[in-house]
XYZ file of C-alpha atoms in Angstrom:
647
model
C -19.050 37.546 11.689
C -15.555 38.273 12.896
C -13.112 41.005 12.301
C -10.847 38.497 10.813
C -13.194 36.565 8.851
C -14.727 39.507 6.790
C -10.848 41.054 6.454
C -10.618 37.634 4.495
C -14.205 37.981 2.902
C -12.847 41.362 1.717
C -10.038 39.933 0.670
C -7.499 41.956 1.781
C -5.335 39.217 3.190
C -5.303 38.357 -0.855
C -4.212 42.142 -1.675
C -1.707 42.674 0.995
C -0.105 39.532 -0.258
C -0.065 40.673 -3.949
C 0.971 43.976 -2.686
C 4.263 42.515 -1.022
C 4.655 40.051 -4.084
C 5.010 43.584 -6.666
C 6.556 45.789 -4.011
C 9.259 42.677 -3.728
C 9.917 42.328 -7.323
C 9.996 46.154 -7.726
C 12.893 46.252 -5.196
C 14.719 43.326 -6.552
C 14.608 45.490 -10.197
C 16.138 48.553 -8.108
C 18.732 46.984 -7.080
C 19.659 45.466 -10.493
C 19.058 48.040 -12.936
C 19.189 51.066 -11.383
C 23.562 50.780 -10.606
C 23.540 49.810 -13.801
C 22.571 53.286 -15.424
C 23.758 55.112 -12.366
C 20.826 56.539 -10.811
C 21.459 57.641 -7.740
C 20.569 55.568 -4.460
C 18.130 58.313 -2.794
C 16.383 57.744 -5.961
C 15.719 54.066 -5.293
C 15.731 54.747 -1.402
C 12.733 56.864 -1.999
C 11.012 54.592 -3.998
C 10.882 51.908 -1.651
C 9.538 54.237 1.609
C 6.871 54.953 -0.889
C 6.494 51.328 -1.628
C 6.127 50.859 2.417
C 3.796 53.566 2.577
C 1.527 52.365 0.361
C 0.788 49.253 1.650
C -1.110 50.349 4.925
C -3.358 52.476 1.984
C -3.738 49.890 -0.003
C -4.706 47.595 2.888
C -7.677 50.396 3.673
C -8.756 50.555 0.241
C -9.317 47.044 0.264
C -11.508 47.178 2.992
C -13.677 50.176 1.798
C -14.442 48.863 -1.608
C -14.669 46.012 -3.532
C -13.675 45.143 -7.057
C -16.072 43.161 -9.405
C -17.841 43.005 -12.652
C -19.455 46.469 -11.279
C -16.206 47.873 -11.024
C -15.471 49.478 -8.049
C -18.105 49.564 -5.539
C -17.948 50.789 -2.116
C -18.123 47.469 0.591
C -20.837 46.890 2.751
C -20.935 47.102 6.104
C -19.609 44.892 8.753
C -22.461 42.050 9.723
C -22.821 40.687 13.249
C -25.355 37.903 13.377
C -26.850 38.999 10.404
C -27.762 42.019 11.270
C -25.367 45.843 10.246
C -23.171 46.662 12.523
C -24.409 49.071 14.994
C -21.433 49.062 17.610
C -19.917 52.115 18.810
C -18.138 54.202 16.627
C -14.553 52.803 17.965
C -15.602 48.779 17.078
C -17.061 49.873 13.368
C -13.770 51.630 12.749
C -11.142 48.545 14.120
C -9.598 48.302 10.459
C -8.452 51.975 10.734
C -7.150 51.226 14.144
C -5.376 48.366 12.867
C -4.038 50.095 9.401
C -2.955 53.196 11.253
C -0.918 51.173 13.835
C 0.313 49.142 10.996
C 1.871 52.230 9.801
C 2.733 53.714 12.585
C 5.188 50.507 13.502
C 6.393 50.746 10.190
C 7.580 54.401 10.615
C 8.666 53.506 14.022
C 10.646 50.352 12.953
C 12.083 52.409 10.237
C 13.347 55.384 12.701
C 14.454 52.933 15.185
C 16.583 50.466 12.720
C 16.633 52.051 9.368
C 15.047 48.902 7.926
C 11.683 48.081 7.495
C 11.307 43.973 7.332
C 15.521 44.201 7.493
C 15.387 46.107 4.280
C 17.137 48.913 4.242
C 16.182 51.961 3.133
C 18.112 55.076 4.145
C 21.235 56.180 5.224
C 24.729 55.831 3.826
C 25.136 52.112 2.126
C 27.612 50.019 3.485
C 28.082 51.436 7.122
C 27.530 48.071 8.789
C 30.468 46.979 6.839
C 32.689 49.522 7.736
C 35.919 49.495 9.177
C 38.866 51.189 10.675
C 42.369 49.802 11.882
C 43.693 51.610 14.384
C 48.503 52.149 14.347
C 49.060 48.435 15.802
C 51.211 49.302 19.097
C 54.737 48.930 19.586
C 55.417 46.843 22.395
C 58.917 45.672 21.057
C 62.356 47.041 23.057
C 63.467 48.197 19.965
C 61.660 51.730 18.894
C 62.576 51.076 14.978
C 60.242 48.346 15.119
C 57.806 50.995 14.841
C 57.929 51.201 11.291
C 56.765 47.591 11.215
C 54.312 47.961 13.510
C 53.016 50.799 11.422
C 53.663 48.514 8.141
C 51.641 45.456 9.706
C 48.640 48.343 9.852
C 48.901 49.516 6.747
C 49.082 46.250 5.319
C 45.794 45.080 6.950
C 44.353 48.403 5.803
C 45.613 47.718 1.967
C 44.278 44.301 2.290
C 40.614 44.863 3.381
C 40.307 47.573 1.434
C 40.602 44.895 -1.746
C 37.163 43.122 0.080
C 34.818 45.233 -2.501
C 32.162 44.908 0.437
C 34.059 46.607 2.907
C 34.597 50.864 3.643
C 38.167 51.230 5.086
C 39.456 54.094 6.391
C 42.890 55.006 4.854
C 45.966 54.585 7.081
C 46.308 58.180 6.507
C 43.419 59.095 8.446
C 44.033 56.485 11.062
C 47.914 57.119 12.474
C 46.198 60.213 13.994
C 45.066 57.983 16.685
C 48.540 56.775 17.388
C 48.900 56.532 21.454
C 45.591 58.302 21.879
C 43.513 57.566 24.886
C 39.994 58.240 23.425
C 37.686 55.728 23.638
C 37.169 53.116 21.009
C 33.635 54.414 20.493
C 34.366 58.127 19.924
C 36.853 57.446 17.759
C 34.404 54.836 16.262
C 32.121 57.819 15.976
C 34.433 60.223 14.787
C 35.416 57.953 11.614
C 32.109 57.289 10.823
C 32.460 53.540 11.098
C 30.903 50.275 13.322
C 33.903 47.744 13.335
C 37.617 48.946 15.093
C 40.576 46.553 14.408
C 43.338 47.606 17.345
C 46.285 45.435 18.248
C 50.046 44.913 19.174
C 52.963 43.615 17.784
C 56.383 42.371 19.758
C 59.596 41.556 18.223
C 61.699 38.800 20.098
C 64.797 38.228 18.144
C 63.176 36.426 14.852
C 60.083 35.775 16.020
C 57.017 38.153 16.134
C 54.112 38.422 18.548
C 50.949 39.970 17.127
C 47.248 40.299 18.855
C 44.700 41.662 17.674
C 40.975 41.966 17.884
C 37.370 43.375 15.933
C 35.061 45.501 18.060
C 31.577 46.181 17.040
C 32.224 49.977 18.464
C 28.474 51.449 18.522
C 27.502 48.070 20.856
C 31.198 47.873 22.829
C 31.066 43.908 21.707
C 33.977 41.836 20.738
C 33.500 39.983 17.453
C 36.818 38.430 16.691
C 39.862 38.357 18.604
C 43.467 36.258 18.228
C 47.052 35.588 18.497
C 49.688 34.755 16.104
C 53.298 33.811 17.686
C 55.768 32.727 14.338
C 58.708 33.181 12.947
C 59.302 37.193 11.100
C 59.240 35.388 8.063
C 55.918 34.249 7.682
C 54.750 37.920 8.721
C 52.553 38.270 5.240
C 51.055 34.611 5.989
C 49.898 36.407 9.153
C 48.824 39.664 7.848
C 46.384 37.542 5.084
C 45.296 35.381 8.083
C 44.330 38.223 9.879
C 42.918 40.052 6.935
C 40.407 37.101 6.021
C 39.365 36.572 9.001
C 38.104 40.019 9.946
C 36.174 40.303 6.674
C 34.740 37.109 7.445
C 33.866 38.561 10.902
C 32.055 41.137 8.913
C 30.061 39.004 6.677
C 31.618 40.506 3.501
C 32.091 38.195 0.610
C 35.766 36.793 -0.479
C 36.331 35.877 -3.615
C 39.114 34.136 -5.389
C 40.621 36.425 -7.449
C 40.511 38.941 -3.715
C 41.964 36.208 -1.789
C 44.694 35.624 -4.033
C 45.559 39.463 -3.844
C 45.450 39.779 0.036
C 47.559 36.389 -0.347
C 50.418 38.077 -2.441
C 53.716 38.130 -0.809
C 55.398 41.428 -1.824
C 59.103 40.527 -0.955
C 61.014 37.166 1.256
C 63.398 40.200 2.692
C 62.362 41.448 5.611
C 64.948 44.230 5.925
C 63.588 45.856 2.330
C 60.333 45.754 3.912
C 61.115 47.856 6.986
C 62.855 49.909 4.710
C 59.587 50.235 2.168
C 57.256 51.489 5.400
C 59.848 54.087 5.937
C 60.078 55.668 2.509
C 56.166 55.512 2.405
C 56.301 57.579 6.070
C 58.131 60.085 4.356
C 56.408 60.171 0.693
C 53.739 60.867 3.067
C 54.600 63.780 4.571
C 54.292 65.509 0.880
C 57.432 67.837 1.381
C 60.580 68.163 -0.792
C 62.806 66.721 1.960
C 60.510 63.957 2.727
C 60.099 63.201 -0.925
C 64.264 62.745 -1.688
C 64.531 60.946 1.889
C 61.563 58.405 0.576
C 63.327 58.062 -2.648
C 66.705 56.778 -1.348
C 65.018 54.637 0.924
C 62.881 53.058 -1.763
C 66.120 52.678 -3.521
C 68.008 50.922 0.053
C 64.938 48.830 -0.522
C 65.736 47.832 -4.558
C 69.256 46.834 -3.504
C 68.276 44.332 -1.151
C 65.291 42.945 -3.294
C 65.637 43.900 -6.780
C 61.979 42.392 -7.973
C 60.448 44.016 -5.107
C 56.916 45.990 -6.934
C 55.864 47.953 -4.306
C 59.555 49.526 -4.086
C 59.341 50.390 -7.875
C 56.067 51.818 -7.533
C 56.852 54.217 -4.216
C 59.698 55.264 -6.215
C 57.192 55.787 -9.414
C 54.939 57.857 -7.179
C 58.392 60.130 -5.615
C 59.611 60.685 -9.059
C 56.080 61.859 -10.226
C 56.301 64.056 -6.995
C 59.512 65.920 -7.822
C 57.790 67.299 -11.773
C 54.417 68.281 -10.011
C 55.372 69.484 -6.300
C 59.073 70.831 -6.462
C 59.686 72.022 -10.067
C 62.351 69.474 -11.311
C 62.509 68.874 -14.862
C 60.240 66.685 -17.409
C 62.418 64.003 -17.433
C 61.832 62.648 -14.143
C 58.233 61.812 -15.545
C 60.049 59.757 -17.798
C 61.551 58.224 -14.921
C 58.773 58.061 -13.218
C 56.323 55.835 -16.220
C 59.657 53.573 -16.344
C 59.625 53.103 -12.240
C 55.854 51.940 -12.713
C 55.789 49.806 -15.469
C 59.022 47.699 -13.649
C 56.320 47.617 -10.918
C 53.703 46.077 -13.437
C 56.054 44.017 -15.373
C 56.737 42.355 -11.990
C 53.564 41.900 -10.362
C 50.572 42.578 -12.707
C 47.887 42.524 -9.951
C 49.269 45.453 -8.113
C 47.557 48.399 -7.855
C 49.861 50.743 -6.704
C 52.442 50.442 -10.107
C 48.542 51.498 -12.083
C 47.930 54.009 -9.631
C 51.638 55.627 -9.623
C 51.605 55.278 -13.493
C 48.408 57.041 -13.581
C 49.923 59.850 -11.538
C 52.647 60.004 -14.223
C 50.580 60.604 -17.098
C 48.223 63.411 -15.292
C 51.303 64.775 -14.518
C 52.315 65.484 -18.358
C 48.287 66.128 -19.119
C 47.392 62.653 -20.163
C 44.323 62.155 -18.851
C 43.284 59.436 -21.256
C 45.871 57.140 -19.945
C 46.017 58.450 -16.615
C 42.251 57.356 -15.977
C 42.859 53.656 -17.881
C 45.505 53.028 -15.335
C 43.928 55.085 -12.632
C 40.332 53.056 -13.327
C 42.319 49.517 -12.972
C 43.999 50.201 -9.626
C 40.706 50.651 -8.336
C 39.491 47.428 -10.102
C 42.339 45.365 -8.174
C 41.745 47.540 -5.006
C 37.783 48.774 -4.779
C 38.863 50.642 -1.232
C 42.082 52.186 -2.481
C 41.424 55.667 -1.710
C 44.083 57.993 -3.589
C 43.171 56.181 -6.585
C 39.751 56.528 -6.248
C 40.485 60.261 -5.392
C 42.741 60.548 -8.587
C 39.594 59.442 -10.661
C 37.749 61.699 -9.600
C 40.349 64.140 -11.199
C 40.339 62.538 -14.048
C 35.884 62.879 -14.313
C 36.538 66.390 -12.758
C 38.831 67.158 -15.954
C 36.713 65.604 -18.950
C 33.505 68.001 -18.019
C 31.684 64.816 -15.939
C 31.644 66.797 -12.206
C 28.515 65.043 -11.222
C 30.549 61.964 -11.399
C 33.738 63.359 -10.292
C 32.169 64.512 -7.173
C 31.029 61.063 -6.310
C 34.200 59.657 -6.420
C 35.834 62.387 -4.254
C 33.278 62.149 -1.765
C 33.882 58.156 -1.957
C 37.823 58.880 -1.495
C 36.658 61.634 1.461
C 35.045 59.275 3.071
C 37.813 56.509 3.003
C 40.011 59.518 4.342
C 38.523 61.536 6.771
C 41.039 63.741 8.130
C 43.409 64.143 5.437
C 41.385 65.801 2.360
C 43.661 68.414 0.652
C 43.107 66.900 -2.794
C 39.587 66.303 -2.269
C 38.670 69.682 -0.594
C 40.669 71.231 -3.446
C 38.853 69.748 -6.360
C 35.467 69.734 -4.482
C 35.622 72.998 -4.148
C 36.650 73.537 -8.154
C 33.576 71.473 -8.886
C 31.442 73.999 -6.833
C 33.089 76.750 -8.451
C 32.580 75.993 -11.978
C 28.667 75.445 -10.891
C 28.435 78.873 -9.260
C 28.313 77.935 -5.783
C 31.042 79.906 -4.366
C 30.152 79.476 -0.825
C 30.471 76.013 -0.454
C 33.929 76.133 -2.833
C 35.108 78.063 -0.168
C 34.377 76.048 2.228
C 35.944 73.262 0.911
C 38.957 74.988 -0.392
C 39.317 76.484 3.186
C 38.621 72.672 4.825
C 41.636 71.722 2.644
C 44.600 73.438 3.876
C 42.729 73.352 7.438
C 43.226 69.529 7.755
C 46.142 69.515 5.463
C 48.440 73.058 6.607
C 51.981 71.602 5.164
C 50.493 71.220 1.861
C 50.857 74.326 -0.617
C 48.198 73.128 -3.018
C 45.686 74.121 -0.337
C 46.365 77.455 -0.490
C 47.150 78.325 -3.655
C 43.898 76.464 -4.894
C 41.916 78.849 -2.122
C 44.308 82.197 -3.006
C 43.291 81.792 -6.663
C 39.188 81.088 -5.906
C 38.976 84.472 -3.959
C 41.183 86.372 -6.931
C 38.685 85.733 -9.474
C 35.902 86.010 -7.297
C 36.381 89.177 -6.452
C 36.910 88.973 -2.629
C 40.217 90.731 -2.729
C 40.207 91.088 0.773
C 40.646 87.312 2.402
C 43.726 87.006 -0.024
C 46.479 88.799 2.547
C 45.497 86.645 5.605
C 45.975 83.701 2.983
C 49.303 84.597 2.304
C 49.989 85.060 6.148
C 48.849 81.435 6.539
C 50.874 80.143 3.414
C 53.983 81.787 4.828
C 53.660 80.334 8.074
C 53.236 76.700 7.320
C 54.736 77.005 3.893
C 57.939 79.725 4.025
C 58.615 81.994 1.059
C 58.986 81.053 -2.447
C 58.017 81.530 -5.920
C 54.632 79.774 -5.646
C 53.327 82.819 -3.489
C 55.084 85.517 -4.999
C 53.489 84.566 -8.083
C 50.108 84.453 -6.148
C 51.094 88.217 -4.927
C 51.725 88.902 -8.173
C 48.336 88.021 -9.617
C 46.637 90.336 -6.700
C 47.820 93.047 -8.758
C 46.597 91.610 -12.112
C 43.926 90.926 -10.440
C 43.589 94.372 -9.338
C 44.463 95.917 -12.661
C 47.979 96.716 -11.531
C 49.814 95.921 -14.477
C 52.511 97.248 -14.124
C 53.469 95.978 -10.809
C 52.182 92.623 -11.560
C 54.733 92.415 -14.296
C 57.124 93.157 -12.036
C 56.289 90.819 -9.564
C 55.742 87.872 -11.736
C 59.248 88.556 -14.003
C 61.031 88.147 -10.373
C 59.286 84.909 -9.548
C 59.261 83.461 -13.130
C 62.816 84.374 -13.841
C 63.032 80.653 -15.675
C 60.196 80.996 -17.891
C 61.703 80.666 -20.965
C 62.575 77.062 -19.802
C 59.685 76.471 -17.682
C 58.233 73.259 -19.162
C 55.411 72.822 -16.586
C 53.074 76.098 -16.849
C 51.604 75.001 -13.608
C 50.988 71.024 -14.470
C 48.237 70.471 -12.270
C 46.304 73.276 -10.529
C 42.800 72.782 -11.276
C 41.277 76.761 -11.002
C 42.005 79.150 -13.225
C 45.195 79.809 -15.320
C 48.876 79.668 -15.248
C 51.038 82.836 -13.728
C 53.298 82.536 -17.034
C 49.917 83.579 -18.863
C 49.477 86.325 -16.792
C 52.994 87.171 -16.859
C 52.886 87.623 -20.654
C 49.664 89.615 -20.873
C 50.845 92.058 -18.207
C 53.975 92.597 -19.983
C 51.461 93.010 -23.216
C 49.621 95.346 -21.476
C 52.271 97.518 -20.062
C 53.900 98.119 -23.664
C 56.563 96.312 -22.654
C 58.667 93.224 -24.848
C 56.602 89.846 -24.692
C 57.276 88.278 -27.615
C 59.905 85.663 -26.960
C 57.801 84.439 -24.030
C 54.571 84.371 -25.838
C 56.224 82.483 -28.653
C 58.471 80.301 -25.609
C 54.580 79.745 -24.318
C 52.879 78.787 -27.266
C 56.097 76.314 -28.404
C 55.740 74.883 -24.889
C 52.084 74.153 -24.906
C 51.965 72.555 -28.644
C 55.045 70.349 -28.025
C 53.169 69.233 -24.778
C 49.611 68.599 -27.077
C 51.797 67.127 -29.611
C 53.414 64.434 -27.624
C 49.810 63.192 -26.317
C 49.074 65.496 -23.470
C 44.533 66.091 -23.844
C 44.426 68.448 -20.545
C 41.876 71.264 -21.432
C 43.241 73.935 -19.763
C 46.308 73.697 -21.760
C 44.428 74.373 -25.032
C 42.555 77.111 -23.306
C 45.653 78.869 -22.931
C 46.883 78.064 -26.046
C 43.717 79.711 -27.086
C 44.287 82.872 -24.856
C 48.082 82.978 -26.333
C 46.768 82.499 -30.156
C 44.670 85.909 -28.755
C 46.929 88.306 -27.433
C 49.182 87.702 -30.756
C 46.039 88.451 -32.819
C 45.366 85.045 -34.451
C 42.089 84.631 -34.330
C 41.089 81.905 -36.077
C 43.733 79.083 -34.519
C 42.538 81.285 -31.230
C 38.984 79.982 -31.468
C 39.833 76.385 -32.935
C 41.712 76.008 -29.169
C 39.169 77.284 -27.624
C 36.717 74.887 -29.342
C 39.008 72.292 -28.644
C 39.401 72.649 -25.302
C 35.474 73.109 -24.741
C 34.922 69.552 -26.456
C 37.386 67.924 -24.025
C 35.752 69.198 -20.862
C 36.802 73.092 -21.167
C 33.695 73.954 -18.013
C 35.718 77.681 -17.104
C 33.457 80.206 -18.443
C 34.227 82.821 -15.841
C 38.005 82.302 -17.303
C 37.113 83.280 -20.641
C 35.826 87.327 -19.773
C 39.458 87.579 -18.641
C 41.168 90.812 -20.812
C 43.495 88.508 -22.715
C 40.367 86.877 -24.753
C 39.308 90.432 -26.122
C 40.655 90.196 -29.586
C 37.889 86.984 -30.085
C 35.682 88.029 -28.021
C 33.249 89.702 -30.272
C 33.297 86.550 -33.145
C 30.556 84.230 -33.118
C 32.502 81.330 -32.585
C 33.751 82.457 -29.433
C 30.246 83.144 -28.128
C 29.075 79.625 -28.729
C 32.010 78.086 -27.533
C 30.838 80.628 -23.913
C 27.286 79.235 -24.344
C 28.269 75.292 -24.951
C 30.110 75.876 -21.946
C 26.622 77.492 -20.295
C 24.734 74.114 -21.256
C 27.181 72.081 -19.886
C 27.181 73.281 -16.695
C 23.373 73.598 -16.826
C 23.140 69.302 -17.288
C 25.498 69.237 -14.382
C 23.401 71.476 -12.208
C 20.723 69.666 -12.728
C 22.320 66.169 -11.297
C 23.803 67.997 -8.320
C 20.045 69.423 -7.286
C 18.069 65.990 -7.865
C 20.657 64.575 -5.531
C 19.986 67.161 -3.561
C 23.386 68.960 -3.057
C 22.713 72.391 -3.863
C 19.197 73.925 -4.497
């Protein structure tokens, strides 16, 4: 008898076949169900290599032993001619030749592809769909045409990054490579991505050159390349042109409702839209003087086009900018909701007036309605990565840091070389779970990448202050200074040293000179994410020194009701609040903050054996509010190690 007939007289062509029909069906059932209650994809990775690995056993087993009424039985041996087998040991053991290689090519395929059968089973998902588009060059006599040049590229960015299918590096991360000389493959490499979009744009007089074309970067092949020679005014027909066809180059799937959006023309005037890619160039740069330089020009913009969305919604986004960043007064918040919903009112489908309005409300603690809006900018634009960053804020603040850490690392990897917020709140997440060393690292990996922005630092001064490590804090403040200047922000910080320190006195001191406006000080320190505000401090140094603290602790407590009061759910607020209620010696509206801001995502323990808690800190209530926040953190542990992030 042959080898093949008795594999079929042991039927384990019939098993394999059964084998592949469950293992199929098991993998179709992954991939429905298990997005669906957010189990993560290593889990259903590693179900199907163990799928794959079983089928070379289960090929064996069939040909050891048979199944019948006897039950399981071990087979006979291989006949020849009738007679047993009595070949040399190599031809009676073929079938473990045969599994064994089986399995080896499987493990080999799977090294070699990371597929086995093209299914694929490891590795990031969505890497063969991803994408970068390198700053379009300049080629045009006129050097101001650089800012439409840099437009077109952020336009194509914005527009693929609507293609759900598609990973798209953020333009921020991409003007980097403005005039460089690397190769197309290392930068390929550096990016993390397969496909590179370069090209070049000309202005002659009212007409407008632009060429571009798709590299598949790892395999130095051109997949898509063309020309477009029109009038300026049909510039957005191009830019959708160009936009469809690359993510039909890619194979990624356009629907309707996506084509319509990367079909949206934003404005018929050209000259507002120049004017639009220069205000976003200098909202950009994050500083105060880009900020009021973006504003005008988003207002330039207005004059010329008054329905223009985008315009509104920059100008959202700079008012926003001026109550978080640069200490201007709660009424440009105000401004700042009205700016976006103009933006929404005229263009519905536009994700930047839900992103800039979800700004807005974070801004004034509303992180209900911050993540609503937040949540639908990403629903009109999947790829839009400061939205996608923002709710991860929003997770970060409500207690869910499992899932907030998902969507930073999904805005991180949209924007690679740019990651102050994301280092910054990364790093809080690892914080609150205990893991200090890898906070640090990602608080110092912030202001690394991003040195102009002050969030950076003060997010990284404040981790080393309350854990202990004293010492790193006065090369901190060297770095601040040098990139940042002087101001209040890091006198404050040098204030807390000495609180920090137990030097009340001159902390007091310290903090009264850089807090001089307290008493009208609306913001208490709007967004930071670690620890709590210098006013706090301010108050129970001034307690603690025997000095008058009253008026401020009152000013305090007036300030963080009214902002409660008028809809504001941030946790941290209520927390202090609670620590306020404490140092007066009202307990019991002490603890109901504190239990308050514990069932809204409160996660700070380490904040609550800070001196200013002591009056409470002894009643019962206080000590289950410290061990709800225990559990808490406990359930989020345990997500971060079966995804294996920290041990």
């Amino acid at each position: 008898m042959s080898f093949f007939s008795e594999l079929k007289k042991r039927k384990v062509y019939r098993t394999a076949a059964a084998y592949a029909v469950v293992a199929f069906v098991i993998m179709q059932i992954i991939e429905i169900i298990f997005p669906m209650f957010g189990i993560p994809d290593w889990a259903g990775r590693m179900i199907i290599i163990l799928l794959f690995l079983g089928l070379p056993i289960t090929i064996v087993f069939s040909w050891m032993y048979d199944v019948g009424e006897e039950g399981v039985t071990r087979a006979k041996p291989m006949m020849v001619g009738g007679e047993a087998d009595t070949r040399s040991l190599f031809a009676r053991k073929r079938s473990w030749f045969f599994t064994a290689g089986l399995a080896m090519a499987l493990i080999l395929g799977y090294q070699s592809s990371g597929t086995i059968f093209g299914y694929k089973i490891g590795g990031p998902t969505g890497d063969d769909k991803s994408i970068a588009v390198l700053p379009f060059d300049n080629f045009s006599k006129d050097k101001d045409d650089k800012y439409l040049s840099d437009g077109i590229t952020e336009d194509i960015t914005m527009n693929l990054a609507k293609v759900k299918a598609l990973t798209v590096i953020s333009r921020t991360s991409v003007m980097g490579y403005k005039g460089s000389k690397k190769k197309i493959k290392d930068i390929a490499k550096e990016l993390g991505v397969k496909y590179i979009l370069e090209g070049s744009v000309r202005m002659i007089g009212d007409r407008v050159r632009i060429v571009g074309q798709l590299i598949d970067a790892p395999n130095d092949k051109h997949i898509w390349a063309n020309s477009y020679d029109r009038d300026l005014e049909d510039l957005f027909d191009i830019q959708a042109d160009v936009s469809k066809e690359i993510a039909n180059a890619m194979e990624a799937e356009l629907t309707d409702k996506t084509v319509a959006n990367i079909e949206m023309v934003p404005t018929d005037n050209m000259e507002a839209y120049i004017l639009l890619q220069r205000a976003r160039t200098y909202y950009g740069m994050y500083t105060e003087d880009g900020t009021e330089t973006a504003i005008q020009l988003f207002k330039d913009a207005l004059a010329m086009d008054p329905n223009y969305a985008e315009a509104y919604a920059g100008l959202s986004d700079s008012y926003a900018q001026r109550f978080i960043r640069f200490g201007y007064g709660l009424e440009w918040v105000d401004s700042s909701l009205a700016a976006a919903d103009k933006s929404i009112e005229i263009n519905p489908n536009l994700a930047d007036g839900y992103k800039a309005k979800g700004l807005a409300y974070m801004a004034i603690g509303n992180y209900q309605k911050a993540g609503s809006n937040t949540y639908r900018a990403i629903e009109i634009n999947p790829g839009y990565h400061m939205a996608i960053a923002n709710y991860g804020i929003y997770n970060s603040v409500f207690g869910n840091l499992f899932e907030a850490h998902e969507e930073l690392m999904k805005s991180k990897r949209l924007n690679p070389t740019s990651t102050s917020t994301e280092g910054v709140q990364i790093g809080f997440l690892y914080y609150l779970l205990g893991e200090n060393d890898i906070a640090r690292e990602n608080l110092l990996e912030a202001h690394t990448l991003s040195p102009n922005v002050k969030n950076g630092y003060i997010s990284h001064i404040k981790h080393e202050l309350v854990t202990g490590n004293y010492e790193n804090v006065d090369a901190l403040f060297k770095k601040y200074e040098q990139y940042i200047g002087q101001d209040n922000s890091i006198t404050s910080m040098k204030g807390m040293k000495e609180f920090y320190n137990g030097n009340y006195d001159k902390s007091g001191k310290i903090l009264s000179a850089s807090l001089k406006n307290l008493v009208s000080n609306i913001k208490w320190g709007s967004m930071e994410t670690l620890d709590f505000a210098p006013e706090l401090y301010h108050i129970y140094a001034l307690h603690k020194m025997g000095e008058p603290y009253q008026k401020l602790l009152n000013n305090g407590i007036k300030t963080q009701k009214d902002k409660i009061d008028n809809g504001a759910d941030y946790n941290r607020w209520m927390a202090e609040l609670s620590a306020l209620y404490a140092i007066k010696g009202e307990t019991e509206t002490a603890i109901k903050w504190l239990e308050k801001a514990v069932k809204y995502g409160y996660r700070d323990g380490s904040a609550l054996e800070l001196g200013m808690f002591d009056n409470i800190r002894n009643h019962d209530r206080f000590k289950m509010a410290q061990r709800e926040i225990d559990l808490y953190i406990q359930e989020e542990r345990i997500k971060f190690i079966r995804a294996g992030l920290i041990d």
